[in-house]
Coordinates of C-alpha atoms in Angstrom, one line a residue:
X30 CA -10.1 -9.7 23.6
X31 CA -9.3 -11.3 27.0
X32 CA -8.2 -8.9 29.7
X33 CA -4.5 -9.0 30.4
X34 CA -3.2 -8.9 34.0
X35 CA 0.0 -8.0 35.7
X36 CA 1.1 -10.0 38.7
X37 CA 2.7 -8.1 41.5
X38 CA 4.5 -10.0 44.2
X39 CA 4.7 -8.2 47.5
X40 CA 7.0 -9.6 50.2
X41 CA 5.6 -9.5 53.8
X42 CA 8.9 -10.2 55.5
X43 CA 12.6 -9.4 55.0
X44 CA 14.2 -12.1 52.9
X45 CA 17.5 -13.0 51.4
X46 CA 18.1 -13.8 47.7
X47 CA 18.3 -17.5 48.5
X48 CA 15.1 -17.4 50.4
X49 CA 13.4 -15.7 47.5
X50 CA 14.6 -18.4 45.2
X51 CA 13.4 -21.3 47.4
X52 CA 10.7 -20.0 49.6
X53 CA 7.5 -18.3 48.5
X54 CA 5.3 -19.4 51.4
X55 CA 4.8 -15.9 52.8
X56 CA 4.1 -14.1 49.6
X57 CA 0.9 -12.5 48.5
X58 CA -0.2 -12.4 44.9
X59 CA -2.2 -9.4 43.9
X60 CA -3.8 -9.2 40.5
X61 CA -4.0 -5.8 39.0
X62 CA -6.2 -5.4 35.9
X63 CA -4.9 -3.2 33.2
X64 CA -7.4 -0.5 32.2
X65 CA -8.8 -1.0 28.8
X66 CA -8.1 1.9 26.3
X67 CA -11.1 2.4 24.0
X68 CA -10.2 4.3 20.8
X69 CA -12.1 7.5 20.5
X70 CA -14.5 7.3 17.6
X71 CA -15.2 10.3 15.3
X72 CA -18.7 11.7 15.7
X73 CA -21.0 10.6 13.0
X74 CA -22.1 13.3 10.6
X75 CA -19.3 15.7 11.6
X76 CA -16.9 17.3 9.2
X77 CA -14.1 18.8 11.3
X78 CA -12.3 21.8 9.9
X79 CA -9.4 24.0 11.1
X80 CA -11.2 27.0 9.5
X81 CA -14.0 29.1 10.8
X82 CA -17.1 28.7 8.6
X83 CA -18.3 32.0 7.3
X84 CA -22.0 32.9 6.8
X85 CA -23.4 31.9 3.4
X86 CA -23.9 35.6 2.6
X87 CA -20.1 36.0 2.3
X88 CA -18.5 36.0 -1.1
X89 CA -15.4 34.0 0.0
X90 CA -14.8 31.1 2.3
X91 CA -11.2 32.0 3.0
X92 CA -9.1 29.3 1.2
X93 CA -5.9 30.3 -0.7
X94 CA -7.4 28.5 -3.8
X95 CA -10.1 31.2 -4.0
X96 CA -7.4 33.9 -4.4
X97 CA -5.2 32.1 -7.0
X98 CA -7.8 29.8 -8.6
X99 CA -7.8 31.5 -12.0
X100 CA -4.0 31.1 -12.3
X101 CA -3.3 27.4 -12.8
X102 CA 0.4 27.6 -12.1
X103 CA -0.1 29.5 -8.8
X104 CA -3.0 27.2 -7.8
X105 CA -1.0 24.0 -8.2
X106 CA 2.1 25.5 -6.5
X107 CA -0.2 26.5 -3.6
X108 CA -1.8 23.1 -3.4
X109 CA 1.5 21.4 -3.2
X110 CA 2.7 23.7 -0.4
X111 CA -0.5 23.5 1.5
X112 CA -0.7 19.7 1.5
X113 CA 0.1 18.6 5.0
X114 CA 1.3 22.0 6.0
X115 CA -0.6 24.7 8.0
X116 CA -1.7 27.6 5.9
X117 CA -0.1 30.1 8.3
X118 CA 3.3 28.4 7.6
X119 CA 2.8 27.8 3.9
X120 CA 1.5 31.2 2.9
X121 CA 4.7 33.3 3.4
X122 CA 6.7 30.5 1.6
X123 CA 4.2 30.6 -1.3
X124 CA 4.4 34.4 -1.6
X125 CA 8.2 34.3 -1.7
X126 CA 8.3 31.4 -4.2
X127 CA 5.9 33.1 -6.6
X128 CA 7.7 36.3 -6.3
X129 CA 11.1 34.7 -7.2
X130 CA 9.7 32.1 -9.6
X131 CA 6.6 33.7 -11.2
X132 CA 6.3 31.2 -14.1
X133 CA 7.0 27.6 -14.8
X134 CA 10.0 28.7 -16.8
X135 CA 11.5 30.5 -13.8
X136 CA 10.9 27.5 -11.6
X137 CA 12.4 25.1 -14.0
X138 CA 15.6 27.1 -14.1
X139 CA 15.8 27.6 -10.3
X140 CA 19.0 26.9 -8.5
X141 CA 18.3 23.8 -6.4
X142 CA 20.0 25.1 -3.2
X143 CA 18.3 28.4 -3.4
X144 CA 14.9 26.8 -3.8
X145 CA 15.6 24.3 -1.0
X146 CA 16.6 27.2 1.3
X147 CA 13.4 29.0 0.5
X148 CA 11.3 26.0 1.4
X149 CA 13.4 25.0 4.4
X150 CA 11.0 26.5 7.1
X151 CA 8.2 24.1 6.3
X152 CA 10.4 21.0 6.2
X153 CA 11.2 18.3 3.5
X154 CA 12.9 21.1 1.6
X155 CA 15.3 19.0 -0.5
X156 CA 12.6 16.6 -1.7
X157 CA 10.1 19.4 -2.2
X158 CA 12.6 21.5 -4.2
X159 CA 13.5 18.5 -6.4
X160 CA 9.8 17.8 -7.1
X161 CA 9.0 21.5 -7.8
X162 CA 11.8 21.6 -10.4
X163 CA 10.6 18.3 -12.0
X164 CA 7.0 19.7 -11.9
X165 CA 8.1 22.9 -13.8
X166 CA 10.2 21.0 -16.4
X167 CA 7.3 18.6 -17.1
X168 CA 5.0 21.6 -17.4
X169 CA 7.2 23.1 -20.1
X170 CA 7.5 19.8 -21.9
X171 CA 3.8 19.0 -21.7
X172 CA 1.8 22.0 -20.6
X173 CA -1.7 21.3 -19.3
X174 CA -4.2 21.4 -22.2
X175 CA -7.9 20.6 -22.4
X176 CA -7.3 18.0 -25.2
X177 CA -4.8 16.0 -23.2
X178 CA -5.7 13.9 -20.1
X179 CA -3.7 11.5 -18.1
X180 CA -4.5 8.8 -15.6
X181 CA -4.2 9.2 -11.9
X182 CA -4.0 5.7 -10.3
X183 CA -6.7 5.1 -7.7
X184 CA -8.2 8.6 -8.1
X185 CA -10.8 9.5 -7.2
X186 CA -11.7 5.9 -6.3
X187 CA -9.6 2.8 -5.6
X188 CA -8.9 1.0 -8.9
X189 CA -9.4 4.1 -11.1
X190 CA -6.9 4.4 -13.9
X191 CA -5.8 0.8 -14.0
X192 CA -7.0 0.3 -17.5
X193 CA -4.9 3.3 -18.8
X194 CA -1.3 3.1 -19.7
X195 CA 1.2 5.0 -17.6
X196 CA 2.2 7.4 -20.5
X197 CA -1.1 7.1 -22.4
X198 CA -2.7 10.4 -23.4
X199 CA -6.5 10.6 -23.5
X200 CA -8.0 13.0 -26.0
X201 CA -11.4 14.8 -25.7
X202 CA -13.3 12.0 -27.4
X203 CA -12.0 9.2 -25.1
X204 CA -14.7 8.4 -22.5
X205 CA -12.2 7.0 -20.0
X206 CA -11.4 9.1 -16.9
X207 CA -8.3 11.2 -16.9
X208 CA -7.2 14.6 -15.7
X209 CA -5.4 17.4 -17.6
X210 CA -2.8 17.9 -14.9
X211 CA -2.3 14.3 -13.6
X212 CA 1.0 13.9 -15.5
X213 CA 2.7 16.7 -13.4
X214 CA 5.0 15.4 -10.6
X215 CA 4.0 16.2 -7.0
X216 CA 0.3 16.3 -7.6
X217 CA -1.6 14.1 -5.2
X218 CA -5.4 13.9 -4.5
X219 CA -5.5 17.2 -2.7
X220 CA -3.9 19.1 -5.6
X221 CA -6.1 17.4 -8.2
X222 CA -9.2 18.1 -6.1
X223 CA -8.2 21.7 -5.9
X224 CA -7.6 21.8 -9.7
X225 CA -11.0 20.3 -10.4
X226 CA -12.9 22.6 -8.0
X227 CA -11.2 25.9 -8.8
X228 CA -9.8 25.7 -12.4
X229 CA -10.8 22.8 -14.6
X230 CA -13.8 24.6 -16.1
X231 CA -11.5 27.5 -17.0
X232 CA -8.9 25.3 -18.6
X233 CA -11.5 23.6 -20.7
X234 CA -13.0 26.9 -21.8
X235 CA -16.4 26.1 -20.3
X236 CA -16.6 29.1 -17.8
X237 CA -14.6 32.1 -16.7
X238 CA -14.4 31.0 -13.0
X239 CA -15.1 27.9 -10.9
X240 CA -18.7 28.7 -10.3
X241 CA -19.9 28.8 -13.9
X242 CA -19.4 32.5 -14.7
X243 CA -20.4 33.2 -18.3
X244 CA -21.1 29.5 -19.0
X245 CA -24.0 28.3 -21.1
X246 CA -27.4 27.9 -19.6
X247 CA -27.8 24.7 -17.6
X248 CA -24.0 24.3 -17.1
X249 CA -23.0 22.3 -14.0
X250 CA -19.6 23.4 -12.5
X251 CA -17.0 20.8 -11.9
X252 CA -16.9 21.4 -8.2
X253 CA -20.3 19.8 -7.9
X254 CA -18.8 16.5 -8.9
X255 CA -15.8 16.5 -6.5
X256 CA -15.9 14.5 -3.2
X257 CA -12.6 15.3 -1.6
X258 CA -11.0 13.7 1.5
X259 CA -9.3 16.9 2.8
X260 CA -11.3 18.5 5.6
X261 CA -10.9 22.0 4.4
X262 CA -12.1 21.3 0.9
X263 CA -15.0 19.3 2.4
X264 CA -16.0 22.2 4.6
X265 CA -15.7 24.6 1.6
X266 CA -18.0 22.4 -0.6
X267 CA -20.4 22.0 2.3
X268 CA -20.6 25.8 2.4
X269 CA -20.9 26.1 -1.3
X270 CA -23.8 23.6 -1.5
X271 CA -25.5 25.3 1.4
X272 CA -25.4 28.6 -0.4
X273 CA -27.5 26.9 -3.1
X274 CA -29.9 25.4 -0.5
X275 CA -28.6 21.9 -0.2
X276 CA -27.3 19.8 2.7
X277 CA -24.3 17.9 1.2
X278 CA -22.8 14.7 2.6
X279 CA -19.0 14.8 2.2
X280 CA -18.7 11.0 2.7
X281 CA -21.0 10.0 -0.2
X282 CA -21.5 13.2 -2.3
X283 CA -25.3 12.8 -1.8
X284 CA -27.4 15.9 -0.9
X285 CA -30.8 16.7 0.4
X286 CA -32.8 19.9 0.2
X287 CA -32.3 22.1 3.2
X288 CA -35.4 23.0 5.1
X289 CA -36.8 26.5 5.0
X290 CA -36.0 26.9 8.7
X291 CA -32.4 25.8 8.2
X292 CA -31.9 28.3 5.3
X293 CA -33.4 31.1 7.3
X294 CA -31.1 30.4 10.2
X295 CA -28.1 30.5 7.8
X296 CA -29.3 33.7 6.2
X297 CA -29.6 35.3 9.6
X298 CA -26.2 34.1 10.8
X299 CA -23.7 37.0 10.8
X300 CA -20.8 35.3 12.6
X301 CA -18.5 32.6 11.4
X302 CA -19.0 29.2 13.1
X303 CA -16.4 27.7 15.4
X304 CA -14.2 24.9 13.9
X305 CA -16.1 22.2 15.8
X306 CA -17.8 21.1 12.6
X307 CA -20.9 20.8 10.5
X308 CA -23.7 18.3 11.1
X309 CA -24.5 16.7 7.7
X310 CA -28.2 16.1 8.2
X311 CA -29.7 18.7 10.5

């Protein structure tokens, strides 16, 4: 791109308007180059996170999903509230909402103005209240079930779901890709990623938690097939893979075996890391 310049005309003697119009013999032209602004590029191999990264010896990472992951209703409500909202702001709203509307039935019957007032502190309260009520009514009409899957357009990849009808239901024998909660209003990629990581195996009756508890020998948990875009979920999966001895690349989903030295450093680490990020291959 060619450099742009501004031209400043500085008068060296006192002039009248008519002189400025007709006489420019005593003017100096100074070219001032505009400073180029170079966009700051993200560092390669860095996964930024707003969370501190706990040692791999810890049992929990610190996400709300770990607390409510076995309750699908609470998990999805939390995922909707946490999407594009700081956890410190969303958590008290979530606690109040679940206290007042503990089941989809309660939420479906909620007074719109009361629900909107409850959500007001985190913004977009009218649209969020309307979507929550629609979410609950759809849940009651078509509750999530392991034998019913629905498309989610362009999830997890661009073009996914295009060959499936909008209201088409995929059964367990259908090899096409679908998700048991994708028909519920308000659920974007973050919510479906959260569902897949923390609850899908439970809904399908394959395990008693998201990490293969009481599953058959050789079972692979669903979280190992998820490649989310959200930085918190990426950091969580990076941590989960490292607990098993792997360095996971959140851009591609590929992994390499962690060196003995790296694993020893991680086992010796007692403090949580600062939020500056993880290096993928180090």
